[in-house]
């Protein structure tokens, strides 16, 4: 019986471990910033329409752009964290990158999310390192379908919706009030843009950050150890949903990584966006605001502890109140 149980446990472990896809990025990066005592993890939401994602739009030969990009900085000691969002419409210097077709794209000045289309996650990582001066230690990428399945495996994510939402482009209809978002609804909520507020990407980022807070709270409140079947479903969905670098591409290393984050209280995780101003040549794009941008990036470089977020209603350091740019 013990041998059978042990064999079954190994089969489950091997199955979950085999779900995780790997894509390294560091071997394609040059002139990298030095490591610090903290940890920087690049979180990328891909808008690829390939495969099962085709229902969300046309697949132009499998091309993709970064629909969501967040740099998660966890200072040494793992007591606080800061999650910095990079708008898709931010104008940046994209360094020379190896293209997904195997060629080389020369450095250029362009829209932030174009880096993903040019060279995939390695080019996004190179762009973020060049912009911030902060060394990226790991990357985790998830696509539309994987995101949905993780939310469904968790049994949905509860949120309060201030106003009704009816957006055909995002496949979303929601009443105002307290709702439990299933996977399809959650995906629509983090994608919805043109039918809410001023239609800007900046406001959409704010909604994405609110959803991430609700998702983190749901995960932290769950005690999956009391329900092994539920725990397996969540882990199966999560491991199938992600692509990581080889440093965290095993069940053991992912568990250690997630367990370290799980101990950080939600009120010690700061969510912010790169400080922004309008990009003068094109009002539909945004540019980095200085010196606020440099001050924020210093915190990501030196491994210093992130400050406790301010009370609700006050501006977070490095945050932006921009709401009209980046449409």
PDB file of C-alpha atoms in Angstrom:
ATOM      1  CA  UNK A   1       0.000   0.000   0.000  1.00  0.00           C
ATOM      2  CA  UNK A   2       2.799   2.423   0.918  1.00  0.00           C
ATOM      3  CA  UNK A   3       4.625   1.595  -2.286  1.00  0.00           C
ATOM      4  CA  UNK A   4       1.450   2.169  -4.288  1.00  0.00           C
ATOM      5  CA  UNK A   5       0.807   5.491  -2.552  1.00  0.00           C
ATOM      6  CA  UNK A   6       4.393   6.551  -3.087  1.00  0.00           C
ATOM      7  CA  UNK A   7       4.224   5.589  -6.746  1.00  0.00           C
ATOM      8  CA  UNK A   8       1.003   7.538  -7.220  1.00  0.00           C
ATOM      9  CA  UNK A   9       2.482  10.565  -5.473  1.00  0.00           C
ATOM     10  CA  UNK A  10       5.515  10.440  -7.762  1.00  0.00           C
ATOM     11  CA  UNK A  11       3.227  10.177 -10.791  1.00  0.00           C
ATOM     12  CA  UNK A  12       1.331  13.302  -9.682  1.00  0.00           C
ATOM     13  CA  UNK A  13       4.571  15.185  -9.065  1.00  0.00           C
ATOM     14  CA  UNK A  14       6.013  14.139 -12.407  1.00  0.00           C
ATOM     15  CA  UNK A  15       2.790  15.104 -14.202  1.00  0.00           C
ATOM     16  CA  UNK A  16       2.684  18.581 -12.636  1.00  0.00           C
ATOM     17  CA  UNK A  17       6.397  19.085 -13.177  1.00  0.00           C
ATOM     18  CA  UNK A  18       5.994  18.153 -16.831  1.00  0.00           C
ATOM     19  CA  UNK A  19       3.307  20.799 -17.325  1.00  0.00           C
ATOM     20  CA  UNK A  20       5.736  23.682 -16.900  1.00  0.00           C
ATOM     21  CA  UNK A  21       7.145  25.148 -20.102  1.00  0.00           C
ATOM     22  CA  UNK A  22      10.586  26.755 -20.097  1.00  0.00           C
ATOM     23  CA  UNK A  23      11.965  29.772 -21.898  1.00  0.00           C
ATOM     24  CA  UNK A  24      15.277  31.215 -20.780  1.00  0.00           C
ATOM     25  CA  UNK A  25      16.077  34.854 -21.442  1.00  0.00           C
ATOM     26  CA  UNK A  26      19.393  35.610 -19.749  1.00  0.00           C
ATOM     27  CA  UNK A  27      21.550  34.054 -22.477  1.00  0.00           C
ATOM     28  CA  UNK A  28      20.215  36.612 -24.954  1.00  0.00           C
ATOM     29  CA  UNK A  29      20.898  39.675 -22.786  1.00  0.00           C
ATOM     30  CA  UNK A  30      24.107  41.726 -22.820  1.00  0.00           C
ATOM     31  CA  UNK A  31      25.469  44.563 -20.665  1.00  0.00           C
ATOM     32  CA  UNK A  32      23.298  43.423 -17.787  1.00  0.00           C
ATOM     33  CA  UNK A  33      22.900  45.281 -14.488  1.00  0.00           C
ATOM     34  CA  UNK A  34      24.585  43.664 -11.468  1.00  0.00           C
ATOM     35  CA  UNK A  35      22.523  41.449  -9.130  1.00  0.00           C
ATOM     36  CA  UNK A  36      21.256  42.802  -5.806  1.00  0.00           C
ATOM     37  CA  UNK A  37      20.110  41.263  -2.562  1.00  0.00           C
ATOM     38  CA  UNK A  38      16.513  41.569  -3.705  1.00  0.00           C
ATOM     39  CA  UNK A  39      14.660  39.599  -6.371  1.00  0.00           C
ATOM     40  CA  UNK A  40      13.114  40.993  -9.567  1.00  0.00           C
ATOM     41  CA  UNK A  41      10.587  38.864 -11.437  1.00  0.00           C
ATOM     42  CA  UNK A  42       9.203  39.856 -14.840  1.00  0.00           C
ATOM     43  CA  UNK A  43       5.511  38.969 -15.155  1.00  0.00           C
ATOM     44  CA  UNK A  44       4.215  39.019 -18.735  1.00  0.00           C
ATOM     45  CA  UNK A  45       0.673  38.542 -19.972  1.00  0.00           C
ATOM     46  CA  UNK A  46       0.877  37.610 -23.634  1.00  0.00           C
ATOM     47  CA  UNK A  47      -1.845  38.620 -26.105  1.00  0.00           C
ATOM     48  CA  UNK A  48      -0.946  35.841 -28.551  1.00  0.00           C
ATOM     49  CA  UNK A  49      -3.976  34.623 -30.527  1.00  0.00           C
ATOM     50  CA  UNK A  50      -2.314  31.337 -31.422  1.00  0.00           C
ATOM     51  CA  UNK A  51      -4.025  28.033 -30.567  1.00  0.00           C
ATOM     52  CA  UNK A  52      -6.879  28.233 -28.046  1.00  0.00           C
ATOM     53  CA  UNK A  53      -6.402  32.007 -27.780  1.00  0.00           C
ATOM     54  CA  UNK A  54      -7.724  32.524 -31.315  1.00  0.00           C
ATOM     55  CA  UNK A  55     -11.236  33.249 -30.017  1.00  0.00           C
ATOM     56  CA  UNK A  56      -9.941  36.601 -28.718  1.00  0.00           C
ATOM     57  CA  UNK A  57      -8.967  37.902 -32.134  1.00  0.00           C
ATOM     58  CA  UNK A  58      -7.141  37.062 -35.332  1.00  0.00           C
ATOM     59  CA  UNK A  59      -3.795  35.319 -35.202  1.00  0.00           C
ATOM     60  CA  UNK A  60      -1.482  37.257 -37.497  1.00  0.00           C
ATOM     61  CA  UNK A  61       0.943  34.413 -38.073  1.00  0.00           C
ATOM     62  CA  UNK A  62       1.332  33.725 -34.369  1.00  0.00           C
ATOM     63  CA  UNK A  63       2.617  37.203 -33.491  1.00  0.00           C
ATOM     64  CA  UNK A  64       2.143  38.503 -29.982  1.00  0.00           C
ATOM     65  CA  UNK A  65       2.631  41.607 -27.915  1.00  0.00           C
ATOM     66  CA  UNK A  66       2.840  42.017 -24.148  1.00  0.00           C
ATOM     67  CA  UNK A  67      -0.714  42.756 -23.070  1.00  0.00           C
ATOM     68  CA  UNK A  68       0.422  43.192 -19.456  1.00  0.00           C
ATOM     69  CA  UNK A  69       3.964  43.663 -18.132  1.00  0.00           C
ATOM     70  CA  UNK A  70       4.781  43.926 -14.425  1.00  0.00           C
ATOM     71  CA  UNK A  71       8.150  43.915 -12.691  1.00  0.00           C
ATOM     72  CA  UNK A  72       7.746  42.408  -9.218  1.00  0.00           C
ATOM     73  CA  UNK A  73      10.494  43.559  -6.861  1.00  0.00           C
ATOM     74  CA  UNK A  74      10.866  41.602  -3.624  1.00  0.00           C
ATOM     75  CA  UNK A  75      13.536  43.125  -1.358  1.00  0.00           C
ATOM     76  CA  UNK A  76      15.899  40.969   0.674  1.00  0.00           C
ATOM     77  CA  UNK A  77      14.080  39.574   3.701  1.00  0.00           C
ATOM     78  CA  UNK A  78      10.811  39.009   1.789  1.00  0.00           C
ATOM     79  CA  UNK A  79       8.809  41.340   4.063  1.00  0.00           C
ATOM     80  CA  UNK A  80       7.454  43.722   1.420  1.00  0.00           C
ATOM     81  CA  UNK A  81       7.102  43.882  -2.349  1.00  0.00           C
ATOM     82  CA  UNK A  82       6.406  46.378  -5.109  1.00  0.00           C
ATOM     83  CA  UNK A  83       4.742  45.544  -8.433  1.00  0.00           C
ATOM     84  CA  UNK A  84       5.492  48.076 -11.176  1.00  0.00           C
ATOM     85  CA  UNK A  85       3.295  48.097 -14.294  1.00  0.00           C
ATOM     86  CA  UNK A  86       4.655  49.231 -17.665  1.00  0.00           C
ATOM     87  CA  UNK A  87       2.002  50.663 -20.012  1.00  0.00           C
ATOM     88  CA  UNK A  88       1.805  49.114 -23.469  1.00  0.00           C
ATOM     89  CA  UNK A  89       1.869  52.595 -24.999  1.00  0.00           C
ATOM     90  CA  UNK A  90       5.008  53.801 -23.182  1.00  0.00           C
ATOM     91  CA  UNK A  91       7.630  55.072 -25.632  1.00  0.00           C
ATOM     92  CA  UNK A  92      11.031  53.538 -24.837  1.00  0.00           C
ATOM     93  CA  UNK A  93      14.420  52.628 -26.266  1.00  0.00           C
ATOM     94  CA  UNK A  94      14.227  48.967 -27.291  1.00  0.00           C
ATOM     95  CA  UNK A  95      17.772  47.522 -27.431  1.00  0.00           C
ATOM     96  CA  UNK A  96      19.025  45.284 -30.232  1.00  0.00           C
ATOM     97  CA  UNK A  97      17.274  41.922 -29.856  1.00  0.00           C
ATOM     98  CA  UNK A  98      17.373  38.506 -31.433  1.00  0.00           C
ATOM     99  CA  UNK A  99      14.107  38.160 -33.328  1.00  0.00           C
ATOM    100  CA  UNK A 100      11.701  35.270 -32.942  1.00  0.00           C
ATOM    101  CA  UNK A 101      12.614  34.301 -36.531  1.00  0.00           C
ATOM    102  CA  UNK A 102      16.296  33.979 -35.605  1.00  0.00           C
ATOM    103  CA  UNK A 103      17.569  37.270 -37.023  1.00  0.00           C
ATOM    104  CA  UNK A 104      18.596  40.454 -35.237  1.00  0.00           C
ATOM    105  CA  UNK A 105      16.561  43.611 -34.818  1.00  0.00           C
ATOM    106  CA  UNK A 106      18.612  46.773 -34.418  1.00  0.00           C
ATOM    107  CA  UNK A 107      17.924  49.042 -31.457  1.00  0.00           C
ATOM    108  CA  UNK A 108      15.045  51.459 -32.006  1.00  0.00           C
ATOM    109  CA  UNK A 109      12.780  53.927 -30.230  1.00  0.00           C
ATOM    110  CA  UNK A 110       9.215  52.704 -30.128  1.00  0.00           C
ATOM    111  CA  UNK A 111       6.188  51.497 -28.221  1.00  0.00           C
ATOM    112  CA  UNK A 112       6.962  49.296 -25.195  1.00  0.00           C
ATOM    113  CA  UNK A 113       4.784  46.356 -26.152  1.00  0.00           C
ATOM    114  CA  UNK A 114       6.401  46.054 -29.585  1.00  0.00           C
ATOM    115  CA  UNK A 115       9.434  44.411 -27.920  1.00  0.00           C
ATOM    116  CA  UNK A 116       7.415  41.231 -27.356  1.00  0.00           C
ATOM    117  CA  UNK A 117       6.520  41.024 -31.034  1.00  0.00           C
ATOM    118  CA  UNK A 118      10.120  41.607 -32.092  1.00  0.00           C
ATOM    119  CA  UNK A 119      11.916  39.147 -29.826  1.00  0.00           C
ATOM    120  CA  UNK A 120       9.534  37.585 -27.330  1.00  0.00           C
ATOM    121  CA  UNK A 121      10.150  37.635 -23.585  1.00  0.00           C
ATOM    122  CA  UNK A 122      13.959  38.004 -23.890  1.00  0.00           C
ATOM    123  CA  UNK A 123      13.472  41.297 -25.752  1.00  0.00           C
ATOM    124  CA  UNK A 124      10.938  42.477 -23.155  1.00  0.00           C
ATOM    125  CA  UNK A 125      13.426  41.609 -20.414  1.00  0.00           C
ATOM    126  CA  UNK A 126      16.227  43.461 -22.225  1.00  0.00           C
ATOM    127  CA  UNK A 127      13.983  46.504 -22.649  1.00  0.00           C
ATOM    128  CA  UNK A 128      12.993  46.559 -18.973  1.00  0.00           C
ATOM    129  CA  UNK A 129      16.599  46.147 -17.843  1.00  0.00           C
ATOM    130  CA  UNK A 130      17.718  48.952 -20.157  1.00  0.00           C
ATOM    131  CA  UNK A 131      14.911  51.233 -18.973  1.00  0.00           C
ATOM    132  CA  UNK A 132      15.182  50.592 -15.227  1.00  0.00           C
ATOM    133  CA  UNK A 133      18.779  49.517 -14.701  1.00  0.00           C
ATOM    134  CA  UNK A 134      17.389  46.687 -12.557  1.00  0.00           C
ATOM    135  CA  UNK A 135      18.532  43.103 -13.160  1.00  0.00           C
ATOM    136  CA  UNK A 136      15.731  40.620 -13.852  1.00  0.00           C
ATOM    137  CA  UNK A 137      16.212  37.324 -12.022  1.00  0.00           C
ATOM    138  CA  UNK A 138      13.233  35.334 -13.295  1.00  0.00           C
ATOM    139  CA  UNK A 139      10.339  35.554 -15.748  1.00  0.00           C
ATOM    140  CA  UNK A 140       6.819  34.110 -15.725  1.00  0.00           C
ATOM    141  CA  UNK A 141       4.596  34.368 -18.796  1.00  0.00           C
ATOM    142  CA  UNK A 142       0.907  33.461 -19.014  1.00  0.00           C
ATOM    143  CA  UNK A 143      -1.498  33.641 -21.954  1.00  0.00           C
ATOM    144  CA  UNK A 144      -5.268  34.240 -22.117  1.00  0.00           C
ATOM    145  CA  UNK A 145      -6.354  30.598 -21.888  1.00  0.00           C
ATOM    146  CA  UNK A 146      -3.996  29.759 -19.034  1.00  0.00           C
ATOM    147  CA  UNK A 147      -5.181  32.786 -17.061  1.00  0.00           C
ATOM    148  CA  UNK A 148      -8.817  31.701 -17.385  1.00  0.00           C
ATOM    149  CA  UNK A 149      -8.124  28.155 -16.245  1.00  0.00           C
ATOM    150  CA  UNK A 150      -6.250  29.263 -13.126  1.00  0.00           C
ATOM    151  CA  UNK A 151      -9.135  31.516 -12.053  1.00  0.00           C
ATOM    152  CA  UNK A 152     -11.655  28.735 -12.675  1.00  0.00           C
ATOM    153  CA  UNK A 153      -9.563  26.237 -10.702  1.00  0.00           C
ATOM    154  CA  UNK A 154      -9.613  28.647  -7.750  1.00  0.00           C
ATOM    155  CA  UNK A 155     -13.401  28.756  -7.920  1.00  0.00           C
ATOM    156  CA  UNK A 156     -13.435  32.337  -9.164  1.00  0.00           C
ATOM    157  CA  UNK A 157     -12.206  35.596  -7.657  1.00  0.00           C
ATOM    158  CA  UNK A 158     -14.570  37.865  -5.673  1.00  0.00           C
ATOM    159  CA  UNK A 159     -14.568  41.562  -6.550  1.00  0.00           C
ATOM    160  CA  UNK A 160     -16.731  44.651  -6.171  1.00  0.00           C
ATOM    161  CA  UNK A 161     -17.696  46.267  -9.479  1.00  0.00           C
ATOM    162  CA  UNK A 162     -18.569  49.969  -9.201  1.00  0.00           C
ATOM    163  CA  UNK A 163     -20.601  50.211 -12.402  1.00  0.00           C
ATOM    164  CA  UNK A 164     -22.188  47.797 -14.887  1.00  0.00           C
ATOM    165  CA  UNK A 165     -19.911  46.641 -17.697  1.00  0.00           C
ATOM    166  CA  UNK A 166     -21.074  45.768 -21.193  1.00  0.00           C
ATOM    167  CA  UNK A 167     -18.147  45.314 -23.566  1.00  0.00           C
ATOM    168  CA  UNK A 168     -18.437  43.004 -26.562  1.00  0.00           C
ATOM    169  CA  UNK A 169     -14.750  43.388 -27.477  1.00  0.00           C
ATOM    170  CA  UNK A 170     -13.730  41.994 -24.073  1.00  0.00           C
ATOM    171  CA  UNK A 171     -16.543  39.411 -24.066  1.00  0.00           C
ATOM    172  CA  UNK A 172     -17.788  40.874 -20.792  1.00  0.00           C
ATOM    173  CA  UNK A 173     -21.140  41.710 -19.233  1.00  0.00           C
ATOM    174  CA  UNK A 174     -21.246  42.343 -15.494  1.00  0.00           C
ATOM    175  CA  UNK A 175     -23.725  43.990 -13.127  1.00  0.00           C
ATOM    176  CA  UNK A 176     -22.593  46.517 -10.560  1.00  0.00           C
ATOM    177  CA  UNK A 177     -21.988  45.197  -7.051  1.00  0.00           C
ATOM    178  CA  UNK A 178     -20.245  42.208  -5.510  1.00  0.00           C
ATOM    179  CA  UNK A 179     -19.508  39.470  -8.034  1.00  0.00           C
ATOM    180  CA  UNK A 180     -17.434  36.306  -8.165  1.00  0.00           C
ATOM    181  CA  UNK A 181     -15.562  36.447 -11.458  1.00  0.00           C
ATOM    182  CA  UNK A 182     -15.075  33.154 -13.259  1.00  0.00           C
ATOM    183  CA  UNK A 183     -12.160  32.708 -15.651  1.00  0.00           C
ATOM    184  CA  UNK A 184     -13.855  34.177 -18.723  1.00  0.00           C
ATOM    185  CA  UNK A 185     -15.193  37.151 -16.768  1.00  0.00           C
ATOM    186  CA  UNK A 186     -11.837  37.772 -15.082  1.00  0.00           C
ATOM    187  CA  UNK A 187     -10.070  37.775 -18.437  1.00  0.00           C
ATOM    188  CA  UNK A 188     -12.614  40.228 -19.798  1.00  0.00           C
ATOM    189  CA  UNK A 189     -12.240  42.466 -16.745  1.00  0.00           C
ATOM    190  CA  UNK A 190      -8.451  42.790 -17.068  1.00  0.00           C
ATOM    191  CA  UNK A 191      -8.728  43.345 -20.841  1.00  0.00           C
ATOM    192  CA  UNK A 192     -11.677  45.771 -20.982  1.00  0.00           C
ATOM    193  CA  UNK A 193     -10.615  49.217 -22.107  1.00  0.00           C
ATOM    194  CA  UNK A 194     -12.638  51.277 -24.557  1.00  0.00           C
ATOM    195  CA  UNK A 195     -16.028  51.007 -22.851  1.00  0.00           C
ATOM    196  CA  UNK A 196     -14.852  52.116 -19.383  1.00  0.00           C
ATOM    197  CA  UNK A 197     -13.631  55.495 -18.153  1.00  0.00           C
ATOM    198  CA  UNK A 198     -11.655  57.399 -20.765  1.00  0.00           C
ATOM    199  CA  UNK A 199     -10.613  54.227 -22.580  1.00  0.00           C
ATOM    200  CA  UNK A 200      -6.951  54.656 -21.665  1.00  0.00           C
ATOM    201  CA  UNK A 201      -4.479  51.883 -21.009  1.00  0.00           C
ATOM    202  CA  UNK A 202      -3.565  53.679 -17.774  1.00  0.00           C
ATOM    203  CA  UNK A 203      -7.035  53.175 -16.336  1.00  0.00           C
ATOM    204  CA  UNK A 204      -7.031  49.569 -17.525  1.00  0.00           C
ATOM    205  CA  UNK A 205      -3.771  49.002 -15.638  1.00  0.00           C
ATOM    206  CA  UNK A 206      -5.457  50.293 -12.483  1.00  0.00           C
ATOM    207  CA  UNK A 207      -8.224  47.695 -12.946  1.00  0.00           C
ATOM    208  CA  UNK A 208      -5.652  44.980 -13.549  1.00  0.00           C
ATOM    209  CA  UNK A 209      -3.919  45.901 -10.316  1.00  0.00           C
ATOM    210  CA  UNK A 210      -7.227  45.773  -8.414  1.00  0.00           C
ATOM    211  CA  UNK A 211      -7.874  42.313  -9.816  1.00  0.00           C
ATOM    212  CA  UNK A 212      -4.378  41.142  -8.840  1.00  0.00           C
ATOM    213  CA  UNK A 213      -5.003  42.306  -5.272  1.00  0.00           C
ATOM    214  CA  UNK A 214      -8.248  40.321  -5.201  1.00  0.00           C
ATOM    215  CA  UNK A 215      -6.502  37.276  -6.692  1.00  0.00           C
ATOM    216  CA  UNK A 216      -3.677  37.433  -4.146  1.00  0.00           C
ATOM    217  CA  UNK A 217      -6.193  37.713  -1.312  1.00  0.00           C
ATOM    218  CA  UNK A 218      -8.096  34.694  -2.634  1.00  0.00           C
ATOM    219  CA  UNK A 219      -4.917  32.613  -2.802  1.00  0.00           C
ATOM    220  CA  UNK A 220      -3.736  33.738   0.635  1.00  0.00           C
ATOM    221  CA  UNK A 221      -7.137  32.987   2.180  1.00  0.00           C
ATOM    222  CA  UNK A 222      -7.381  29.521   0.624  1.00  0.00           C
ATOM    223  CA  UNK A 223      -6.230  26.514   2.634  1.00  0.00           C
ATOM    224  CA  UNK A 224      -5.755  24.060  -0.187  1.00  0.00           C
ATOM    225  CA  UNK A 225      -4.145  21.476   2.090  1.00  0.00           C
ATOM    226  CA  UNK A 226      -7.595  20.634   3.461  1.00  0.00           C
ATOM    227  CA  UNK A 227      -8.850  19.749  -0.018  1.00  0.00           C
ATOM    228  CA  UNK A 228      -6.262  17.670  -1.927  1.00  0.00           C
ATOM    229  CA  UNK A 229      -8.433  17.363  -5.051  1.00  0.00           C
ATOM    230  CA  UNK A 230      -8.904  21.143  -5.221  1.00  0.00           C
ATOM    231  CA  UNK A 231      -5.211  21.663  -4.564  1.00  0.00           C
ATOM    232  CA  UNK A 232      -4.296  19.366  -7.449  1.00  0.00           C
ATOM    233  CA  UNK A 233      -6.708  21.133  -9.823  1.00  0.00           C
ATOM    234  CA  UNK A 234      -5.224  24.526  -8.934  1.00  0.00           C
ATOM    235  CA  UNK A 235      -1.638  23.307  -9.306  1.00  0.00           C
ATOM    236  CA  UNK A 236      -2.460  21.512 -12.563  1.00  0.00           C
ATOM    237  CA  UNK A 237      -4.033  24.655 -14.028  1.00  0.00           C
ATOM    238  CA  UNK A 238      -1.238  26.900 -12.758  1.00  0.00           C
ATOM    239  CA  UNK A 239       1.614  24.751 -14.037  1.00  0.00           C
ATOM    240  CA  UNK A 240      -0.063  24.394 -17.444  1.00  0.00           C
ATOM    241  CA  UNK A 241      -0.659  28.150 -17.639  1.00  0.00           C
ATOM    242  CA  UNK A 242       2.883  29.403 -17.239  1.00  0.00           C
ATOM    243  CA  UNK A 243       6.198  29.537 -19.042  1.00  0.00           C
ATOM    244  CA  UNK A 244       9.192  30.260 -16.822  1.00  0.00           C
ATOM    245  CA  UNK A 245      12.961  30.460 -16.984  1.00  0.00           C
ATOM    246  CA  UNK A 246      14.958  27.395 -15.965  1.00  0.00           C
ATOM    247  CA  UNK A 247      15.661  28.860 -12.527  1.00  0.00           C
ATOM    248  CA  UNK A 248      12.066  28.277 -11.394  1.00  0.00           C
ATOM    249  CA  UNK A 249      10.809  25.662 -13.845  1.00  0.00           C
ATOM    250  CA  UNK A 250      10.303  22.832 -11.359  1.00  0.00           C
ATOM    251  CA  UNK A 251       7.466  22.206  -8.921  1.00  0.00           C
ATOM    252  CA  UNK A 252       9.849  22.463  -5.964  1.00  0.00           C
ATOM    253  CA  UNK A 253      11.390  25.779  -7.024  1.00  0.00           C
ATOM    254  CA  UNK A 254       7.984  27.241  -7.923  1.00  0.00           C
ATOM    255  CA  UNK A 255       6.609  26.183  -4.539  1.00  0.00           C
ATOM    256  CA  UNK A 256       9.544  27.823  -2.743  1.00  0.00           C
ATOM    257  CA  UNK A 257       9.041  30.980  -4.801  1.00  0.00           C
ATOM    258  CA  UNK A 258       5.270  31.125  -4.211  1.00  0.00           C
ATOM    259  CA  UNK A 259       5.568  30.213  -0.538  1.00  0.00           C
ATOM    260  CA  UNK A 260       7.988  33.078   0.005  1.00  0.00           C
ATOM    261  CA  UNK A 261       5.528  35.526  -1.546  1.00  0.00           C
ATOM    262  CA  UNK A 262       2.573  34.055   0.331  1.00  0.00           C
ATOM    263  CA  UNK A 263       4.051  35.277   3.602  1.00  0.00           C
ATOM    264  CA  UNK A 264       3.959  38.936   2.504  1.00  0.00           C
ATOM    265  CA  UNK A 265       0.738  40.595   3.765  1.00  0.00           C
ATOM    266  CA  UNK A 266      -1.347  42.181   1.027  1.00  0.00           C
ATOM    267  CA  UNK A 267      -1.034  45.605   2.671  1.00  0.00           C
ATOM    268  CA  UNK A 268       2.753  45.290   2.334  1.00  0.00           C
ATOM    269  CA  UNK A 269       2.561  44.844  -1.444  1.00  0.00           C
ATOM    270  CA  UNK A 270       2.637  48.152  -3.294  1.00  0.00           C
ATOM    271  CA  UNK A 271       1.101  48.341  -6.772  1.00  0.00           C
ATOM    272  CA  UNK A 272       2.200  51.243  -8.921  1.00  0.00           C
ATOM    273  CA  UNK A 273       2.753  52.320 -12.527  1.00  0.00           C
ATOM    274  CA  UNK A 274       5.751  53.971 -14.098  1.00  0.00           C
ATOM    275  CA  UNK A 275       5.370  57.768 -13.656  1.00  0.00           C
ATOM    276  CA  UNK A 276       4.057  59.203 -16.907  1.00  0.00           C
ATOM    277  CA  UNK A 277       3.575  62.324 -18.967  1.00  0.00           C
ATOM    278  CA  UNK A 278       1.974  62.737 -22.379  1.00  0.00           C
ATOM    279  CA  UNK A 279       4.249  61.972 -25.321  1.00  0.00           C
ATOM    280  CA  UNK A 280       4.250  65.260 -27.231  1.00  0.00           C
ATOM    281  CA  UNK A 281       4.494  63.902 -30.812  1.00  0.00           C
ATOM    282  CA  UNK A 282       1.523  61.555 -30.282  1.00  0.00           C
ATOM    283  CA  UNK A 283      -1.206  62.146 -27.663  1.00  0.00           C
ATOM    284  CA  UNK A 284      -2.100  58.450 -27.851  1.00  0.00           C
ATOM    285  CA  UNK A 285       1.287  57.493 -26.368  1.00  0.00           C
ATOM    286  CA  UNK A 286       2.996  58.247 -23.049  1.00  0.00           C
ATOM    287  CA  UNK A 287       6.557  58.967 -21.937  1.00  0.00           C
ATOM    288  CA  UNK A 288       8.427  58.415 -18.696  1.00  0.00           C
ATOM    289  CA  UNK A 289       8.165  61.297 -16.237  1.00  0.00           C
ATOM    290  CA  UNK A 290      11.409  62.429 -14.629  1.00  0.00           C
ATOM    291  CA  UNK A 291      12.847  62.588 -12.025  1.00  0.00           C
ATOM    292  CA  UNK A 292      10.044  60.427 -10.573  1.00  0.00           C
ATOM    293  CA  UNK A 293      10.863  57.546 -12.945  1.00  0.00           C
ATOM    294  CA  UNK A 294      14.521  57.485 -11.944  1.00  0.00           C
ATOM    295  CA  UNK A 295      13.578  57.562  -8.258  1.00  0.00           C
ATOM    296  CA  UNK A 296      11.256  54.575  -8.677  1.00  0.00           C
ATOM    297  CA  UNK A 297      13.833  52.580 -10.631  1.00  0.00           C
ATOM    298  CA  UNK A 298      16.474  53.235  -7.970  1.00  0.00           C
ATOM    299  CA  UNK A 299      14.315  51.270  -5.548  1.00  0.00           C
ATOM    300  CA  UNK A 300      14.299  48.327  -7.965  1.00  0.00           C
ATOM    301  CA  UNK A 301      18.063  48.464  -8.442  1.00  0.00           C
ATOM    302  CA  UNK A 302      19.446  48.785  -4.967  1.00  0.00           C
ATOM    303  CA  UNK A 303      17.369  46.076  -3.310  1.00  0.00           C
ATOM    304  CA  UNK A 304      16.151  48.512  -0.678  1.00  0.00           C
ATOM    305  CA  UNK A 305      12.975  47.509   1.191  1.00  0.00           C
ATOM    306  CA  UNK A 306       9.818  48.839  -0.396  1.00  0.00           C
ATOM    307  CA  UNK A 307       8.015  51.286   1.889  1.00  0.00           C
ATOM    308  CA  UNK A 308       4.656  50.404   3.364  1.00  0.00           C
ATOM    309  CA  UNK A 309       1.968  51.629   0.914  1.00  0.00           C
ATOM    310  CA  UNK A 310       0.181  54.852   1.930  1.00  0.00           C
ATOM    311  CA  UNK A 311      -3.330  54.897   3.309  1.00  0.00           C
ATOM    312  CA  UNK A 312      -6.176  54.685   0.778  1.00  0.00           C
ATOM    313  CA  UNK A 313      -6.819  57.991  -0.959  1.00  0.00           C
ATOM    314  CA  UNK A 314      -3.203  59.140  -0.949  1.00  0.00           C
ATOM    315  CA  UNK A 315      -0.773  58.905  -3.848  1.00  0.00           C
ATOM    316  CA  UNK A 316       1.785  56.104  -3.734  1.00  0.00           C
ATOM    317  CA  UNK A 317       5.433  57.024  -4.363  1.00  0.00           C
ATOM    318  CA  UNK A 318       6.133  56.711  -8.059  1.00  0.00           C
ATOM    319  CA  UNK A 319       2.462  56.292  -8.902  1.00  0.00           C
ATOM    320  CA  UNK A 320       0.677  58.279 -11.546  1.00  0.00           C
ATOM    321  CA  UNK A 321      -2.692  59.932 -11.681  1.00  0.00           C
ATOM    322  CA  UNK A 322      -2.579  60.093 -15.456  1.00  0.00           C
ATOM    323  CA  UNK A 323      -5.881  59.004 -16.903  1.00  0.00           C
ATOM    324  CA  UNK A 324      -6.088  60.484 -20.362  1.00  0.00           C
ATOM    325  CA  UNK A 325      -2.832  59.447 -21.985  1.00  0.00           C
ATOM    326  CA  UNK A 326      -2.035  56.195 -23.693  1.00  0.00           C
ATOM    327  CA  UNK A 327      -5.377  55.578 -25.325  1.00  0.00           C
TER     328      UNK A 327
END
